[in-house]
XYZ file of C-alpha atoms in Angstrom:
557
model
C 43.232 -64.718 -78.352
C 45.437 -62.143 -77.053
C 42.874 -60.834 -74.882
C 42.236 -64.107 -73.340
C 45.686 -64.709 -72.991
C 45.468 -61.338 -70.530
C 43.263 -62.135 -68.835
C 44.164 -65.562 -68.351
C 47.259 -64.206 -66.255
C 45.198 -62.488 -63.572
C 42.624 -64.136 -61.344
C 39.261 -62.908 -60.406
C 40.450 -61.917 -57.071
C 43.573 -59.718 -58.594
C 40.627 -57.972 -60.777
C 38.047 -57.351 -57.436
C 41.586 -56.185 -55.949
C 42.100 -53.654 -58.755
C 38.492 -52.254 -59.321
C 38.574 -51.768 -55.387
C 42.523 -49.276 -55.954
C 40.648 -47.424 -58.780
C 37.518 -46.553 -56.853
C 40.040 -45.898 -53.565
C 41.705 -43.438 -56.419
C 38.308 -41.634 -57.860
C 37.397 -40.695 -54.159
C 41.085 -39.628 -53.548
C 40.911 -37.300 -56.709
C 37.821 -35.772 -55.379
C 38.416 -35.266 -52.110
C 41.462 -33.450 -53.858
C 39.556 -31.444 -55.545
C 37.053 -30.642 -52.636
C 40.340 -29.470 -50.672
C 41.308 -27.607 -53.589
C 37.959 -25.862 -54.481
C 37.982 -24.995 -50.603
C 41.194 -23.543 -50.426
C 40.868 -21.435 -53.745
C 37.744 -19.924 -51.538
C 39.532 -19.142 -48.408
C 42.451 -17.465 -50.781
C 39.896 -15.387 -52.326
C 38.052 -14.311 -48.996
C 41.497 -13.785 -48.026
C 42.753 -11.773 -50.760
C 39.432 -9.499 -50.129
C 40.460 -9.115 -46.913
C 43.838 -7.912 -47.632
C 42.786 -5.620 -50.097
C 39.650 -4.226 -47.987
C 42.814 -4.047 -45.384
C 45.166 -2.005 -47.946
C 42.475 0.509 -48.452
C 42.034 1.175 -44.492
C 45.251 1.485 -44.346
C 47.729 -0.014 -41.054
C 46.238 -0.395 -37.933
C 46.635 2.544 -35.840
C 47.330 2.698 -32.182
C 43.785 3.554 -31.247
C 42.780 0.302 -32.919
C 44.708 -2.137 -31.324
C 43.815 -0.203 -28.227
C 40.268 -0.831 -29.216
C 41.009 -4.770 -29.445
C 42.740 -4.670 -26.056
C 40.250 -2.988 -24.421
C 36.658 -5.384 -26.497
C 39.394 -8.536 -25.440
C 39.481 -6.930 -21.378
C 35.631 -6.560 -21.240
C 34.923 -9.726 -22.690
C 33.352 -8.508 -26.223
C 34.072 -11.317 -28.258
C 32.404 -13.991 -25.950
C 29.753 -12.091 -25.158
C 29.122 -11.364 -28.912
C 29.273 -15.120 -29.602
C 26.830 -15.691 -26.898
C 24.681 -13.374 -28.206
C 24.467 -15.153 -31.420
C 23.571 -18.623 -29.449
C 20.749 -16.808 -27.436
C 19.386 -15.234 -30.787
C 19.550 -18.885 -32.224
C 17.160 -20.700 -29.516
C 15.296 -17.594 -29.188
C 13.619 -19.056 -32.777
C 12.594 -21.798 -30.404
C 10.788 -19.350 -27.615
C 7.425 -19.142 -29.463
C 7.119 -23.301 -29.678
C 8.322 -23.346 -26.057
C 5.425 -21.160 -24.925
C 2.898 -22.694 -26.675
C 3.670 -25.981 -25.207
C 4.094 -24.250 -21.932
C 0.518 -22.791 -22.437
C -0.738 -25.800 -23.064
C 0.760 -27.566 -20.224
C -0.197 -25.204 -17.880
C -4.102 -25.271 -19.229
C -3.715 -29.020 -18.406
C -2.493 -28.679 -15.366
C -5.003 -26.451 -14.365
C -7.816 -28.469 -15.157
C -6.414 -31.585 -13.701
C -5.983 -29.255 -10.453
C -9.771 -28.376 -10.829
C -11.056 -31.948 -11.380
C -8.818 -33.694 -8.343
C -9.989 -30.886 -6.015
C -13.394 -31.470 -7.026
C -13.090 -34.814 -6.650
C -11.518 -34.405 -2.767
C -14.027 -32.155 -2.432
C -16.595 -35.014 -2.739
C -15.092 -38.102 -0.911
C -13.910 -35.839 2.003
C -15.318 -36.420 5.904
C -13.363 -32.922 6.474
C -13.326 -30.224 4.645
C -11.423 -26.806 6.463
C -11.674 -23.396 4.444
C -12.106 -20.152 4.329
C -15.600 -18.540 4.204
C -14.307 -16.432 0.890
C -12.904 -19.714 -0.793
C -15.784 -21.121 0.412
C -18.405 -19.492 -2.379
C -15.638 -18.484 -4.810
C -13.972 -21.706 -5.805
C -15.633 -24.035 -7.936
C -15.017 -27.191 -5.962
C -16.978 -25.136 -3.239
C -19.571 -23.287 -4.213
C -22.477 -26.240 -4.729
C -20.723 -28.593 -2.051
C -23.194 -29.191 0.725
C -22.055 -30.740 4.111
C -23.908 -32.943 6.930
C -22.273 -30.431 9.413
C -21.043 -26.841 9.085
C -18.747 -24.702 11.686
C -17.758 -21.380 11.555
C -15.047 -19.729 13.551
C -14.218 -16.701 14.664
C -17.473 -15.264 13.354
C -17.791 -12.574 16.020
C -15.245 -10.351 12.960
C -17.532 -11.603 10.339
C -20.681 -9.813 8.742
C -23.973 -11.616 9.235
C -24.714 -12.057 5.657
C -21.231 -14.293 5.066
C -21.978 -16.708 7.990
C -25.573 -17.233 6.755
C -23.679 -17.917 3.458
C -21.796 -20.729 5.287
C -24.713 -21.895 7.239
C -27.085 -22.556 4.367
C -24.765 -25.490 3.279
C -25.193 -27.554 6.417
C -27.828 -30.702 6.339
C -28.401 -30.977 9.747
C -25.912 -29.385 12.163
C -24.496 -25.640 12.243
C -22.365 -24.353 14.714
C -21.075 -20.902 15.265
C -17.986 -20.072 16.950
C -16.430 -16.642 17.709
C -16.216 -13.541 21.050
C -18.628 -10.608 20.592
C -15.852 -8.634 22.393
C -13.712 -8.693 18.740
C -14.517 -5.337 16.783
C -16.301 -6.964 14.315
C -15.909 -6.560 10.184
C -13.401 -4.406 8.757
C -15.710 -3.208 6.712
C -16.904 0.448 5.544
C -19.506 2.298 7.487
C -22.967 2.838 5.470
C -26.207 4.177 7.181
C -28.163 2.258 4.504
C -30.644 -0.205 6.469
C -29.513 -2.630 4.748
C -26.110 -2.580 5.458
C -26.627 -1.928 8.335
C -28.541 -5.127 9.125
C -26.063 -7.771 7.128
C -22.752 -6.552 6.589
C -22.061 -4.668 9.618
C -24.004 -6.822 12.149
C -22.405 -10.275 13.300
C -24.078 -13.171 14.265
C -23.843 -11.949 17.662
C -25.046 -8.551 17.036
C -28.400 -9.759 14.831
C -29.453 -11.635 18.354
C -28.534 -9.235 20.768
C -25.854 -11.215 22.743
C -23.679 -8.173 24.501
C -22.431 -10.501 27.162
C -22.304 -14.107 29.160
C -25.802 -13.215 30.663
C -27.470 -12.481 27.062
C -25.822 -15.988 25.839
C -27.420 -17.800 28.851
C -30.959 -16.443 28.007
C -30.668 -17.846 24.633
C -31.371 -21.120 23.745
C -28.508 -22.726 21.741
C -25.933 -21.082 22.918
C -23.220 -21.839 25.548
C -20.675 -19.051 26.506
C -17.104 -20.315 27.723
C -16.549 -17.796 30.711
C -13.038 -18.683 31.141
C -9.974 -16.924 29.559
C -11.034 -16.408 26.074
C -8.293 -14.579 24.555
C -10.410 -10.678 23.910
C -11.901 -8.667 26.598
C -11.568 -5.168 27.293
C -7.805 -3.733 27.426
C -7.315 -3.562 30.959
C -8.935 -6.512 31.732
C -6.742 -8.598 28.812
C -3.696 -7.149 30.872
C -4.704 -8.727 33.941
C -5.131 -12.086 32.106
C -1.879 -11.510 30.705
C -0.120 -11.190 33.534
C -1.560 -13.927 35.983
C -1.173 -16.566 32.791
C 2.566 -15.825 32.663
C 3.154 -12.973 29.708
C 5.682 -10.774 30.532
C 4.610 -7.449 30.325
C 6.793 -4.308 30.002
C 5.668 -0.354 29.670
C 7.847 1.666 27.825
C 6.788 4.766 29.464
C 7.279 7.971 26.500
C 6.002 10.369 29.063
C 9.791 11.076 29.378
C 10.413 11.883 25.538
C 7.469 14.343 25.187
C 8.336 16.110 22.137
C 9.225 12.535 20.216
C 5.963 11.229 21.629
C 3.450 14.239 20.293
C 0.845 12.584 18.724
C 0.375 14.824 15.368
C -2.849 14.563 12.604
C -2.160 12.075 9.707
C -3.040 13.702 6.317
C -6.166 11.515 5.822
C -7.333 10.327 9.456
C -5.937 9.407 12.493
C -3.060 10.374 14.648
C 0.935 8.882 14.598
C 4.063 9.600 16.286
C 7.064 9.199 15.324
C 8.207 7.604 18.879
C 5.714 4.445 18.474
C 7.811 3.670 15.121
C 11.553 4.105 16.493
C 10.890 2.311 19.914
C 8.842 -0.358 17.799
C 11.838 -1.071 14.867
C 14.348 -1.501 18.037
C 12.256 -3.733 19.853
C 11.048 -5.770 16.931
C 15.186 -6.221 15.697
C 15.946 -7.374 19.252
C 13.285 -10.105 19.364
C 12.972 -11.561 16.180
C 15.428 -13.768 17.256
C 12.995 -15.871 20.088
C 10.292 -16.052 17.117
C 7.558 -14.207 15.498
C 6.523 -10.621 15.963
C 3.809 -8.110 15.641
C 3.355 -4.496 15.897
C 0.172 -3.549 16.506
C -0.704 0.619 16.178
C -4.544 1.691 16.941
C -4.965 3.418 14.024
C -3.590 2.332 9.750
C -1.788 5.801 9.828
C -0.018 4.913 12.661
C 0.821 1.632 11.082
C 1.813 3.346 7.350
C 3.958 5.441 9.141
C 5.689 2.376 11.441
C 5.945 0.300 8.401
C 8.012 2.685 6.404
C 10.635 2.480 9.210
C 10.820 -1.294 8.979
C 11.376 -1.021 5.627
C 14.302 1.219 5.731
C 15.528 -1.478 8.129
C 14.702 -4.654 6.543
C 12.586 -6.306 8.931
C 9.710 -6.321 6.667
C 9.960 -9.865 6.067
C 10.673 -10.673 10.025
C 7.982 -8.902 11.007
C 4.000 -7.960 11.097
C 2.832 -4.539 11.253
C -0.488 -3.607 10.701
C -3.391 -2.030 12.306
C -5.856 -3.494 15.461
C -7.920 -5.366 12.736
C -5.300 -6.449 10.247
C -3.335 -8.451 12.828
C -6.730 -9.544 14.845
C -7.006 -13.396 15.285
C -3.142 -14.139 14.770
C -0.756 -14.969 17.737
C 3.009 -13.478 17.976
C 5.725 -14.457 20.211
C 6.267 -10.799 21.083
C 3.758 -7.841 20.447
C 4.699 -4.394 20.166
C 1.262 -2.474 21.127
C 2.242 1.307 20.321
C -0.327 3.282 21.766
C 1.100 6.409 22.056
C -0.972 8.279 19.484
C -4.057 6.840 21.122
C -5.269 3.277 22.196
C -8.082 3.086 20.125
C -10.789 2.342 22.751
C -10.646 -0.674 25.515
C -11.870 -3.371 23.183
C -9.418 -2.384 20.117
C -7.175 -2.571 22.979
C -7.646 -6.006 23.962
C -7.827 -7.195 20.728
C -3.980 -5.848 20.057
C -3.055 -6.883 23.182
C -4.470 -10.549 22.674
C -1.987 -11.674 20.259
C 1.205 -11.784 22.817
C 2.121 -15.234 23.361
C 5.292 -14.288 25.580
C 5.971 -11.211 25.880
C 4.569 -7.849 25.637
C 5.435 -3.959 25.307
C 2.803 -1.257 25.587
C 4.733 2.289 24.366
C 2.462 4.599 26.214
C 2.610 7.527 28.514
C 2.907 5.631 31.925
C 2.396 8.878 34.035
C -1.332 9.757 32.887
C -3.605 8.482 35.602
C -5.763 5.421 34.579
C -6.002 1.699 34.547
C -1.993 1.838 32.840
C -0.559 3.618 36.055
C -2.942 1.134 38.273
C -1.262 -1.935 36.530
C 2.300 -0.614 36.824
C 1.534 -0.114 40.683
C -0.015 -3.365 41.150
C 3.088 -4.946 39.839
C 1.404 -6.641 36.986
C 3.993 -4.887 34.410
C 7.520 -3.164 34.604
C 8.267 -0.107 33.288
C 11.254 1.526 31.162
C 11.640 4.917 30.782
C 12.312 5.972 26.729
C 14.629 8.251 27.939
C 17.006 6.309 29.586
C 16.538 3.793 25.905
C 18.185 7.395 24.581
C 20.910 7.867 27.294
C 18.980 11.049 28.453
C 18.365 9.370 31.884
C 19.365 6.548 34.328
C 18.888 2.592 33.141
C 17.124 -0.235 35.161
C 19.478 -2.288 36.681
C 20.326 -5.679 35.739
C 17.852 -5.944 32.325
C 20.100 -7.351 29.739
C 17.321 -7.214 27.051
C 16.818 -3.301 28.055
C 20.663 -2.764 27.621
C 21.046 -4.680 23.930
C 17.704 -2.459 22.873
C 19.204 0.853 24.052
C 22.005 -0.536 22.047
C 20.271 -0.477 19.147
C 18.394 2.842 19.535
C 21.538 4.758 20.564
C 23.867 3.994 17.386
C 21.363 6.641 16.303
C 21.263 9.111 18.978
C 22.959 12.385 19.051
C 23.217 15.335 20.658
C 22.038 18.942 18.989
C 25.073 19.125 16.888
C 23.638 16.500 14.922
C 21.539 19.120 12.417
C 24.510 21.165 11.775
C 26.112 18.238 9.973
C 23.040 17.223 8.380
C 22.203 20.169 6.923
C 26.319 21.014 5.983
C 25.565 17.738 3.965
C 22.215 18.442 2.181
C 22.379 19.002 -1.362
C 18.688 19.357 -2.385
C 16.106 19.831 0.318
C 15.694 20.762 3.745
C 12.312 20.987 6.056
C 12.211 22.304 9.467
C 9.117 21.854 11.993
C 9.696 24.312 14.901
C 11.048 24.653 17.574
C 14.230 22.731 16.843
C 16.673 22.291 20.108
C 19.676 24.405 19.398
C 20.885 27.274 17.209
C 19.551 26.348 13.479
C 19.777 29.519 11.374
C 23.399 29.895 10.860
C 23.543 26.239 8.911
C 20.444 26.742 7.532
C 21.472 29.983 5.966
C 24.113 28.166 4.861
C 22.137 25.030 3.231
C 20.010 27.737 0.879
C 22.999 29.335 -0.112
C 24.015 26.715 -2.126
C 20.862 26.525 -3.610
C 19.034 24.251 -1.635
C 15.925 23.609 -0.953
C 14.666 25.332 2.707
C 11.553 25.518 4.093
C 10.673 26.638 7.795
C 7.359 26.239 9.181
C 7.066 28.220 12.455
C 4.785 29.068 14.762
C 2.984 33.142 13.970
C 5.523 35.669 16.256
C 8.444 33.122 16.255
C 11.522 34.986 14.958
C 13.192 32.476 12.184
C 16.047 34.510 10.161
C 16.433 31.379 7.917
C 15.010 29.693 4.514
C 11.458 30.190 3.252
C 9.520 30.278 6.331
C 5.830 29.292 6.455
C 3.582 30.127 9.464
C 1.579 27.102 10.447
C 0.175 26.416 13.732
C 1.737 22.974 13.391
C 2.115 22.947 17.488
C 4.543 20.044 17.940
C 7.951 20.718 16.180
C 11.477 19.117 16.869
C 11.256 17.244 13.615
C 13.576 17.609 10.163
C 14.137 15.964 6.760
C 16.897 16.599 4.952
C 17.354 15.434 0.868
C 14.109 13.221 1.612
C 16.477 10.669 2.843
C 16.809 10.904 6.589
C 14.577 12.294 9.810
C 16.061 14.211 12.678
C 13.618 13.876 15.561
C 13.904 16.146 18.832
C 13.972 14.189 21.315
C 14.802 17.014 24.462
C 18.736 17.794 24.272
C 19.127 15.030 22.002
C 18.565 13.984 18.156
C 17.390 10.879 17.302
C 18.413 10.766 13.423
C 16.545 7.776 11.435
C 18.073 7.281 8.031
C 15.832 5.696 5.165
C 13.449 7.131 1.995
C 10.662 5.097 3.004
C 10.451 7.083 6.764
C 11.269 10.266 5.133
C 8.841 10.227 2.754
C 6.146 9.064 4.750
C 6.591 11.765 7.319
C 6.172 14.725 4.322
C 3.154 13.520 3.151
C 1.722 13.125 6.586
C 2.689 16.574 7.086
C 1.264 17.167 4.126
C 4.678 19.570 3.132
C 4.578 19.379 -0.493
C 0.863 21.104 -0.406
C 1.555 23.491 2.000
C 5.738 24.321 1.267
C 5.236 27.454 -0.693
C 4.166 30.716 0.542
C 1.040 32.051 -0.927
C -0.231 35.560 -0.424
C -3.932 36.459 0.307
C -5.693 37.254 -2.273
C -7.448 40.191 -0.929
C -4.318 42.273 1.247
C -1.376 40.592 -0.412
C 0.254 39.565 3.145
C 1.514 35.776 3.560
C -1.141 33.573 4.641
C -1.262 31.266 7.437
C -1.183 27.270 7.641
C -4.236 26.219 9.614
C -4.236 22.491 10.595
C -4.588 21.869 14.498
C -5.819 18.736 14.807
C -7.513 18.122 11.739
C -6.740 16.402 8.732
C -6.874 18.657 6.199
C -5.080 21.973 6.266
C -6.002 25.200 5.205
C -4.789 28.673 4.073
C -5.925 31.478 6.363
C -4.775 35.051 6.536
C -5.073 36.450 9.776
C -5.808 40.244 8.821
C -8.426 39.489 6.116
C -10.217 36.572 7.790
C -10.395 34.504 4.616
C -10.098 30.641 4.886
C -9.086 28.497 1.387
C -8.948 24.518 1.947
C -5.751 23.106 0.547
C -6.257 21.945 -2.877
C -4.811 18.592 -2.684
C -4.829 17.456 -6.346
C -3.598 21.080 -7.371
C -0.575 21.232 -5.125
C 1.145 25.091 -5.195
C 3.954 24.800 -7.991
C 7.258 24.279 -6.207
C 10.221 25.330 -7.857
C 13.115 22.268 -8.723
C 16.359 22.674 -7.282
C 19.384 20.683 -8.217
């Protein structure tokens, strides 16, 4: 009774109301508690750390110069990032799976939508490698095949090409090019299908052997290739401007000297070249075409020192064959390479041309510059050693550009005051060398002279070599001095230095060695050739340079 009398008193709502206050209280308590459990734990860490603190002891002055110095660099972020990169680096192995399988996907997707072009296309344009190499390719057959510029091509690829076609074939190309870049065999068989063209394998040599066959038309209008001489005359009358830069006036900068493997390069064709090519990369593209791939090596590394890599081409007669420049650089002072390499480098100019040659020698060069057909600049007025052409603003901003590294013979002295490891001398050098290279070795570098047998040289380990063309010097491996008469061209860059050593071949041949037989200091023997050779001059004995056992050469810091 007295219980229903309670509850009598309240409604239900009042009760609901109540039950709601003591649940709103249990979750109150815990949370309490949750605090409180979390607190105790932070006081205990807390009291760990003041203890582990106690023990170290107070922080000293180094310390909180530690902190200062972690805070100035950044530490603590970069510690914290660290953390986040090692957390989604547990991520990177799903992430390249997925990628690997995307990219499988993609791949095949690529193969079966070029497959598929492949088949539905009227036109089809590729090259004759993609041609039996790709997949989409290599069983396609077409009602119509045509091949250009076979006359560079070897016999056996055209047929390749040809074998596809239903019911027409048509071969274009100029038997004048120089045909494949490919290596000389006397095997018959070679012979017959990779080094022959198309043209070749029927005998066409000229218009009148294309006439006589049946077939085959010959366009005897300008066709681009031709022999040098006559590819300057075309040049010319279609409106290419033509300029000589004659090097007949730098002689001892334009001697033509043996590369280490084949070929001949001077180190003229590669400064005139990197000027030229920096002054007209501006009015579009450009190419530097050399006669021979030392030539080109040794032109390259230049560009590289200067950064035109990327503006530029430079590459041998055949590398650069077929393409079109707005300017070509033909540098044919080590050589031309024979009237039809000649045409083909000449061939590319679009606009403009330059032909770095001797312009004095008597031939079809001289005849041209005569005849008016081309202008002429003197290299030595591009150095300041002679008089300018008046009013040629493009000659003025290139002599600009060659000058900022011109000097006069004082130049080596400073060089080699500066070197601190290394410095090689080719003979004769304009100007008084010995006293700074005395100098230069004794502070411990580096020096080796090569000189000419008789020539006095009081200076640095000297070397006899019949080198014949001197006036050139590295210093540290990291710039070129180049004689160029009373003045010093001085070409700064690892990649030129570098590339001038090894053609030189000075690391085989830059330690004396004594005949094995007398005991006197042998001789360099080169001349023109390639390889060089140890020869003593009393004992008659000849030993080929061991290239892949190069003297030992001592280190010098």
């Amino acid at each position: 009774m007295h219980a229903r009398a309670v509850i009598g008193e309240h409604t239900r709502s009042e009760i609901a109301d109540a039950d709601r206050r003591a649940a709103e209280a249990e979750e109150a308590v815990a949370a309490a508690d949750e605090r409180y459990r979390s607190a105790r734990e932070v006081m205990i860490r807390l009291r760990g750390e003041v203890d582990a603190a106690e023990t170290r002891g107070a922080a000293t002055d180094e310390d909180r110069r530690l902190v200062t110095d972690s805070v100035l660099r950044g530490l603590p972020e970069r510690h914290a990032r660290l953390y986040g990169l090692l957390h989604r680096r547990k991520d990177a192995a799903a992430l390249e799976e997925r990628h690997r399988e995307l990219t499988d996907r993609a791949r095949t997707l690529r193969a079966e939508a070029e497959e598929r072009l492949v088949r539905d296309a009227r036109v089809v344009a590729t090259t004759l490698l993609r041609s039996r190499v790709h997949p989409a390719l290599t069983a396609a057959t077409f009602d119509v095949v045509l091949v250009d510029d076979a006359g560079a091509v070897p016999l056996a690829e055209v047929l390749l090409a040809l074998r596809r076609a239903g019911t027409t074939a048509v071969v274009f190309g100029d038997f004048r090019q120089l045909g494949p870049a490919v290596p000389d065999d006397p095997a018959r068989e070679v012979q017959r299908w990779v080094r022959a063209t198309c043209f070749s394998h029927l005998g066409i040599a000229d218009p009148a052997d294309v006439d006589a066959r049946e077939g085959c038309l010959a366009l005897t209008g300008r066709s681009g290739l031709g022999t040098g001489y006559e590819q300057l005359r075309e040049a010319a009358e279609a409106g290419t401007e033509i300029v000589l830069v004659d090097v007949s006036t730098v002689p001892g900068l334009a001697a033509a000297r043996p590369g280490s493997v084949a070929g001949k390069w001077s180190a003229a064709g590669a400064v005139l070249a990197c000027a030229l090519a920096e002054r007209h990369r501006r009015d579009g593209t450009v190419g530097v075409v050399a006669p021979d791939v030392v030539q080109a090596d040794v032109t390259l590394a230049a560009f590289r020192d200067r950064g035109l890599v990327a503006a530029t081409a430079v590459g041998p007669v055949r590398a650069l064959q077929g393409r079109e420049f707005a300017t070509v650089v033909a540098d044919l002072v080590a050589g031309d390479g024979g009237p039809q390499a000649l045409g083909a480098g000449i061939a590319p100019a679009r606009d403009r041309l330059y032909l770095i040659a001797d312009g004095v020698a008597d031939g079809p060069l001289r005849e041209a510059v005569e005849r008016g057909d081309i202008r002429t600049w003197s290299a030595a007025a591009l150095l300041g050693a002679a008089e300018p052409p008046a009013d040629d603003a493009t000659f003025g901003e290139v002599a600009e550009l060659l000058r900022a590294g011109v000097h006069g013979e004082e130049a080596f002295e400073g060089h080699a005051a500066d070197a601190r490891r290394s410095v090689w001398v080719w003979t004769p050098w304009p100007g008084d060398a010995d006293a700074a290279l005395e100098a230069a070795a004794r502070r411990g570098v580096r020096v080796r002279v090569f000189a000419a047998p008789g020539e006095e040289v009081r200076a640095g380990t000297v070397i006899r070599s019949d080198h014949g063309h001197g006036g050139l010097v590295v210093v540290d491996e990291q710039v070129a001095l180049l004689g160029a008469g009373e003045r010093v061209v001085a070409v700064p860059g690892a990649a030129f230095a570098h590339r001038l050593l090894a053609e030189l071949q000075a690391e085989w041949t830059g330690e004396p060695r004594p005949c094995d037989r007398c005991g006197e200091p042998m001789e360099v023997r080169r001349g023109d050739a390639a390889d060089a050779r140890w020869h003593c001059p009393g004992c008659d004995l000849a030993i080929p340079e061991q290239r892949h056992a190069p003297a030992e050469t001592p280190v010098v810091g």
